Amino acid sequence: MKKLTLTRPDDWHLHVRSGALLKAVLPHTARQFARAIIMPNLKPPVTTVEQALAYREEILQAIPAGLDFTPLMTLYLTGSTSLEEIRKAATSEHVHAFKLYPAGATTNSDSGVADIEAVYPLFEEMEKQDIPLLVHGEVTDETCDIFDRERVFLETRLARIVDRFPALRIVVEHVTTREAVDFVKAQGPRIAATITPQHLLYNRNAILAGGIRPHFYCLPVLKREQHREALVQAATSGSPKFFLGTDSAPHLTSLKENACGCAGCFSAPLALELYTEAFEKAGALDKLEGFASFYGADFYRLPRNRGTVTLEKSAWQVPGVYNDGDIAITPLKAGESLTWKLQATVRV
């Protein structure tokens, strides 16, 4: 196959930051994706509908002329979130979910939830209002090995939430393990998961083999090969429970390449090419459109897009860095070659 045309996809897990960094990274997403679920872990976090609407306006102002893109906003769940805020979010046409960060689990998660059972009344109201909960599924107990944090969260936290709130729609974000895949598959249609390109293409050797390579460091961290294989099987299975979420997380190169590099992979400029490579390697290009373009929209109860994107089999080299000077960002697969390239986007 030399050319592949898909219904225009959406990104169901995206970080775009704010200010100059937002203006630098947003065009990469807008040229490919029609919509994206925008993560709320700014400093300070986006915790109210009013803040989400203000952030949305900043994003809209950063979309380059000639591109159409719709940001789908989320609120950062904290121990101080009120029932009234959940009701306001549920009635807002622009707020689509709440994001649960266990305190200390990832970038800008210090305001997250330390005691998950303490926010059960919030889950109950979300269930009543039928607004989804997006979960960063890791425990933060210092005694738990970092490679086990997702599995332990599923067993000790999420299983209880699912049992206690049977009608609550939940997205297990950026799943990384065979156990997470099995957990999601075992639940009903209200439980789904996003999968990133880095977790489809790489195992933990990418971070450590041949030296420490910080641009492959993300949270949840890359896992063993058996887990990568399970994710590929899930993504290419045609199951509507698994859909595209890049978790593209831009950090300045200077912050990634230092004594304590931050977590996050910047994949936005080559997101569709990375997913296409992963699906082609699995012999499942025919399954990519559902994963990228249909299943996420269906889960969020939004209409499927009507435009298209076209990729052609054409080798190209990923730039070593995007932008210059104070906002230089190193992408995933920097300096390496890809075999597919986005050629056209038709907007309808």
Coordinates of C-alpha atoms in Angstrom, one line a residue:
M1 CA 0.0 0.0 0.0
K2 CA 1.4 3.4 -1.0
K3 CA -1.4 5.7 0.1
L4 CA -3.8 5.6 3.0
T5 CA -6.9 7.9 3.4
L6 CA -8.7 8.0 6.8
T7 CA -11.6 9.9 8.2
R8 CA -10.1 12.9 9.9
P9 CA -9.0 11.6 13.4
D10 CA -9.1 13.1 16.9
D11 CA -6.6 13.1 19.7
W12 CA -8.3 12.0 22.9
H13 CA -5.4 12.9 25.2
L14 CA -3.2 16.0 24.5
H15 CA -1.1 18.5 26.4
V16 CA -0.6 21.9 24.7
R17 CA 0.6 24.0 27.7
S18 CA 0.0 27.8 27.5
G19 CA 1.6 31.0 26.3
A20 CA 4.5 30.9 23.8
L21 CA 4.7 27.1 24.1
L22 CA 1.1 26.7 23.2
K23 CA 1.5 28.8 20.1
A24 CA 4.6 26.7 19.1
V25 CA 3.0 23.3 19.5
L26 CA -0.7 23.6 18.7
P27 CA -0.3 24.0 14.8
H28 CA 1.2 20.4 14.7
T29 CA -2.0 19.0 16.2
A30 CA -4.4 21.3 14.3
R31 CA -3.1 20.2 10.9
Q32 CA -3.9 16.6 11.5
F33 CA -6.7 16.3 14.1
A34 CA -10.1 17.8 14.1
R35 CA -10.5 17.8 17.9
A36 CA -8.5 16.9 21.0
I37 CA -9.2 16.4 24.7
I38 CA -7.1 19.0 26.3
M39 CA -5.4 18.1 29.6
P40 CA -5.9 20.5 32.5
N41 CA -2.6 20.2 34.4
L42 CA -1.3 23.7 33.9
K43 CA 0.3 25.8 36.7
P44 CA -2.1 26.6 38.3
P45 CA -4.4 23.7 37.2
V46 CA -7.7 24.3 35.4
T47 CA -10.2 23.4 38.1
T48 CA -13.3 25.4 37.2
V49 CA -15.5 25.9 34.2
E50 CA -14.6 29.6 34.0
Q51 CA -10.9 28.7 33.9
A52 CA -11.6 26.1 31.2
L53 CA -13.4 28.5 29.0
A54 CA -10.6 31.1 29.4
Y55 CA -8.1 28.4 28.5
R56 CA -10.2 27.4 25.5
E57 CA -10.2 31.0 24.2
E58 CA -6.4 31.1 24.5
I59 CA -6.2 27.9 22.5
L60 CA -8.6 29.2 19.8
Q61 CA -6.5 32.3 19.4
A62 CA -3.4 30.2 18.8
I63 CA -4.9 28.2 15.9
P64 CA -3.2 29.3 12.7
A65 CA -5.3 30.9 10.0
G66 CA -6.6 28.3 7.6
L67 CA -6.8 25.5 10.1
D68 CA -9.9 24.4 11.9
F69 CA -9.5 22.7 15.3
T70 CA -11.9 22.2 18.2
P71 CA -10.4 22.0 21.8
L72 CA -12.5 19.8 24.1
M73 CA -11.9 21.0 27.6
T74 CA -11.4 19.0 30.9
L75 CA -11.3 20.0 34.5
Y76 CA -8.6 18.9 37.0
L77 CA -10.3 17.0 39.8
T78 CA -9.1 18.0 43.3
G79 CA -10.2 17.3 46.9
S80 CA -11.8 20.8 46.8
T81 CA -13.9 20.3 43.7
S82 CA -17.5 21.0 44.5
L83 CA -20.6 19.1 43.5
E84 CA -21.9 22.4 42.0
E85 CA -18.8 22.6 39.8
I86 CA -19.5 19.1 38.5
R87 CA -23.1 20.2 37.6
K88 CA -21.8 23.3 35.8
A89 CA -19.3 21.2 33.9
A90 CA -22.0 18.7 32.8
T91 CA -24.1 21.6 31.4
S92 CA -21.2 23.3 29.6
E93 CA -21.0 22.5 25.9
H94 CA -17.2 22.9 26.0
V95 CA -16.3 20.8 29.1
H96 CA -16.2 17.1 28.3
A97 CA -14.6 15.3 31.3
F98 CA -12.8 15.5 34.6
K99 CA -9.2 14.3 35.0
L100 CA -8.1 12.4 38.0
Y101 CA -4.4 12.7 38.8
P102 CA -3.2 10.8 41.9
A103 CA -1.1 13.4 43.8
G104 CA 2.5 13.3 42.6
A105 CA 1.9 10.8 39.8
T106 CA 3.2 12.9 36.9
T107 CA 3.9 16.4 35.6
N108 CA 2.0 19.1 37.5
S109 CA 0.1 16.6 39.6
D110 CA 0.8 18.1 43.0
S111 CA -2.7 19.4 43.2
G112 CA -4.1 16.0 42.5
V113 CA -6.1 13.6 44.8
A114 CA -4.2 12.1 47.7
D115 CA -7.1 10.0 49.1
I116 CA -9.2 8.7 46.3
E117 CA -12.0 7.3 48.6
A118 CA -12.4 10.8 49.9
V119 CA -13.7 12.0 46.5
Y120 CA -16.2 9.2 46.1
P121 CA -19.0 11.7 46.5
L122 CA -17.6 13.5 43.4
F123 CA -17.6 10.3 41.4
E124 CA -21.2 9.7 42.5
E125 CA -22.2 13.2 41.2
M126 CA -20.3 12.6 37.9
E127 CA -22.1 9.3 37.5
K128 CA -25.4 11.1 38.0
Q129 CA -24.5 13.9 35.6
D130 CA -23.0 11.4 33.1
I131 CA -19.7 13.2 32.6
P132 CA -16.7 11.0 32.1
L133 CA -13.8 10.5 34.5
L134 CA -10.3 10.3 32.9
V135 CA -7.8 8.5 35.0
H136 CA -4.0 8.6 35.3
G137 CA -3.8 5.1 36.6
E138 CA -0.8 4.9 38.9
V139 CA -0.3 4.6 42.6
T140 CA 2.3 6.9 44.1
D141 CA 3.3 4.8 47.1
E142 CA 7.1 5.1 47.4
T143 CA 7.3 1.4 48.3
C144 CA 5.8 0.4 44.9
D145 CA 8.2 -0.3 42.1
I146 CA 7.6 2.2 39.3
F147 CA 7.0 -0.6 36.8
D148 CA 4.2 -1.9 38.9
R149 CA 2.4 1.3 39.7
E150 CA -0.3 0.9 37.0
R151 CA -1.1 -2.7 37.8
V152 CA -1.4 -1.9 41.5
F153 CA -3.6 1.1 40.8
L154 CA -6.0 -1.1 38.8
E155 CA -6.1 -3.8 41.5
T156 CA -6.4 -1.5 44.5
R157 CA -8.1 1.7 43.3
L158 CA -9.8 1.4 40.0
A159 CA -11.5 -1.9 40.5
R160 CA -13.2 -0.5 43.5
I161 CA -14.3 2.6 41.6
V162 CA -15.8 0.5 38.8
D163 CA -17.7 -1.7 41.3
R164 CA -19.0 1.3 43.3
F165 CA -20.1 3.4 40.4
P166 CA -21.4 1.1 37.8
A167 CA -22.7 3.8 35.4
L168 CA -19.7 6.1 35.6
R169 CA -17.9 6.3 32.2
I170 CA -14.2 6.0 32.7
V171 CA -11.2 6.3 30.3
V172 CA -8.1 4.6 31.6
E173 CA -5.5 7.0 30.0
H174 CA -2.3 5.9 28.3
V175 CA -2.5 2.2 29.3
T176 CA 0.9 0.5 29.3
T177 CA 0.5 -3.1 30.5
R178 CA -1.1 -6.4 29.6
E179 CA -2.9 -6.2 32.9
A180 CA -4.5 -2.8 32.0
V181 CA -5.6 -4.2 28.6
D182 CA -7.2 -7.2 30.3
F183 CA -8.9 -5.0 32.8
V184 CA -10.4 -2.8 30.2
K185 CA -11.5 -5.7 28.0
A186 CA -13.2 -7.3 31.0
Q187 CA -15.4 -4.3 31.7
G188 CA -18.6 -3.2 29.9
P189 CA -18.8 -0.4 27.3
R190 CA -18.5 2.3 29.9
I191 CA -14.8 1.6 30.4
A192 CA -12.4 2.5 27.6
A193 CA -8.7 3.3 27.2
T194 CA -6.3 5.5 25.2
I195 CA -3.0 4.2 23.9
T196 CA 0.0 6.4 23.0
P197 CA 2.3 6.0 20.0
Q198 CA 5.4 5.5 22.2
H199 CA 3.8 2.6 24.1
L200 CA 2.9 0.9 20.8
L201 CA 6.4 1.3 19.3
Y202 CA 8.8 1.0 22.2
N203 CA 9.6 -1.0 25.3
R204 CA 11.7 0.2 28.2
N205 CA 14.9 -0.6 26.5
A206 CA 14.4 2.6 24.5
I207 CA 15.0 4.6 27.7
L208 CA 18.1 2.7 28.9
A209 CA 19.8 0.6 26.3
G210 CA 23.0 2.3 25.1
G211 CA 22.7 5.1 27.6
I212 CA 19.9 7.2 29.3
R213 CA 17.7 8.6 26.5
P214 CA 15.4 11.2 28.2
H215 CA 13.1 11.9 25.3
F216 CA 11.7 8.4 25.7
Y217 CA 10.9 9.0 29.4
C218 CA 7.2 9.4 30.1
L219 CA 4.8 8.5 32.8
P220 CA 3.5 5.8 33.0
V221 CA 7.0 4.7 32.0
L222 CA 7.6 2.3 29.0
K223 CA 7.3 -1.4 30.1
R224 CA 8.6 -4.8 29.0
E225 CA 8.2 -6.1 25.5
Q226 CA 5.3 -8.4 26.5
H227 CA 3.3 -5.4 27.5
R228 CA 4.0 -3.5 24.3
E229 CA 2.9 -6.5 22.4
A230 CA -0.4 -6.6 24.4
L231 CA -1.0 -2.9 23.6
V232 CA -0.5 -3.5 19.9
Q233 CA -2.9 -6.4 20.0
A234 CA -5.5 -4.3 21.7
A235 CA -5.1 -1.2 19.4
T236 CA -5.3 -3.4 16.3
S237 CA -8.1 -5.6 17.5
G238 CA -10.9 -3.5 16.2
S239 CA -12.3 -3.2 19.7
P240 CA -14.1 0.1 20.3
K241 CA -12.8 0.2 23.9
F242 CA -9.3 1.3 22.7
F243 CA -8.7 4.5 20.8
L244 CA -6.0 7.1 20.0
G245 CA -4.6 9.4 22.6
T246 CA -1.1 10.7 21.9
D247 CA -0.4 12.1 25.4
S248 CA 1.9 14.4 23.4
A249 CA 3.6 16.4 26.2
P250 CA 5.9 19.2 25.1
H251 CA 8.8 20.1 27.4
L252 CA 11.7 22.3 26.5
T253 CA 14.8 20.3 25.4
S254 CA 16.7 22.0 28.2
L255 CA 14.3 20.6 30.8
K256 CA 14.4 17.1 29.4
E257 CA 18.2 17.0 29.1
N258 CA 19.3 17.8 32.6
A259 CA 20.1 16.1 35.9
C260 CA 16.4 15.5 36.6
G261 CA 14.7 15.4 33.3
C262 CA 10.9 15.8 33.2
A263 CA 8.4 13.1 32.0
G264 CA 6.7 13.4 28.6
C265 CA 7.2 12.5 24.9
F266 CA 6.6 15.2 22.3
S267 CA 4.9 13.3 19.4
A268 CA 2.4 15.9 18.0
P269 CA 4.4 16.8 14.8
L270 CA 4.5 13.1 13.7
A271 CA 1.6 11.5 15.6
L272 CA -0.3 10.0 12.6
E273 CA 2.9 8.8 11.0
L274 CA 3.9 7.0 14.2
Y275 CA 0.5 5.3 14.6
T276 CA 0.5 4.3 10.9
E277 CA 4.0 2.8 11.3
A278 CA 2.8 0.8 14.4
F279 CA -0.3 -0.5 12.6
E280 CA 1.6 -1.4 9.5
K281 CA 4.2 -3.4 11.5
A282 CA 1.3 -5.3 13.0
G283 CA -0.3 -5.9 9.5
A284 CA -3.4 -4.0 10.6
L285 CA -3.6 -0.8 8.5
D286 CA -7.3 -1.7 7.9
K287 CA -7.9 -1.3 11.7
L288 CA -6.3 2.2 12.0
E289 CA -9.3 4.3 11.0
G290 CA -11.6 2.9 13.7
F291 CA -8.9 3.4 16.3
A292 CA -8.0 6.9 15.2
S293 CA -11.2 8.3 13.9
F294 CA -14.3 6.5 15.2
Y295 CA -14.1 4.8 18.6
G296 CA -13.1 7.9 20.7
A297 CA -15.9 10.0 19.2
D298 CA -18.4 7.3 19.9
F299 CA -17.3 6.9 23.5
Y300 CA -17.6 10.7 24.1
R301 CA -21.0 10.7 22.2
L302 CA -19.8 13.2 19.7
P303 CA -20.4 13.0 15.9
R304 CA -17.7 11.4 13.8
N305 CA -15.7 13.8 11.6
R306 CA -16.5 14.2 7.9
G307 CA -13.2 15.3 6.6
T308 CA -10.2 13.1 5.7
V309 CA -6.4 12.9 6.0
T310 CA -4.2 11.2 3.5
L311 CA -0.8 9.7 4.2
E312 CA 1.6 8.5 1.6
K313 CA 4.5 6.0 1.9
S314 CA 7.4 8.4 1.6
A315 CA 10.5 8.3 3.7
W316 CA 11.4 11.4 5.6
Q317 CA 13.7 12.4 8.5
V318 CA 12.2 13.7 11.7
P319 CA 13.8 17.0 12.6
G320 CA 16.2 16.9 15.6
V321 CA 14.4 19.8 17.2
Y322 CA 11.3 21.9 16.6
N323 CA 11.5 25.7 17.2
D324 CA 14.6 27.6 18.2
G325 CA 16.1 29.3 21.2
D326 CA 14.0 29.6 24.3
I327 CA 11.2 27.2 23.0
A328 CA 13.3 24.5 21.4
I329 CA 11.6 21.1 21.8
T330 CA 13.0 17.7 20.9
P331 CA 10.4 15.3 19.4
L332 CA 10.1 11.6 19.7
K333 CA 12.2 9.8 17.1
A334 CA 14.3 13.0 16.6
G335 CA 16.7 12.6 13.7
E336 CA 15.4 9.2 12.7
S337 CA 13.5 8.2 9.6
L338 CA 9.8 7.4 9.1
T339 CA 8.2 5.6 6.2
W340 CA 4.8 7.4 6.1
K341 CA 4.1 11.1 5.8
L342 CA 0.9 13.1 6.1
Q343 CA 0.2 14.7 2.7
A344 CA -3.2 16.2 2.8
T345 CA -6.1 17.1 5.2
V346 CA -9.5 17.7 3.8
R347 CA -11.7 19.7 6.1
V348 CA -15.5 19.5 5.9

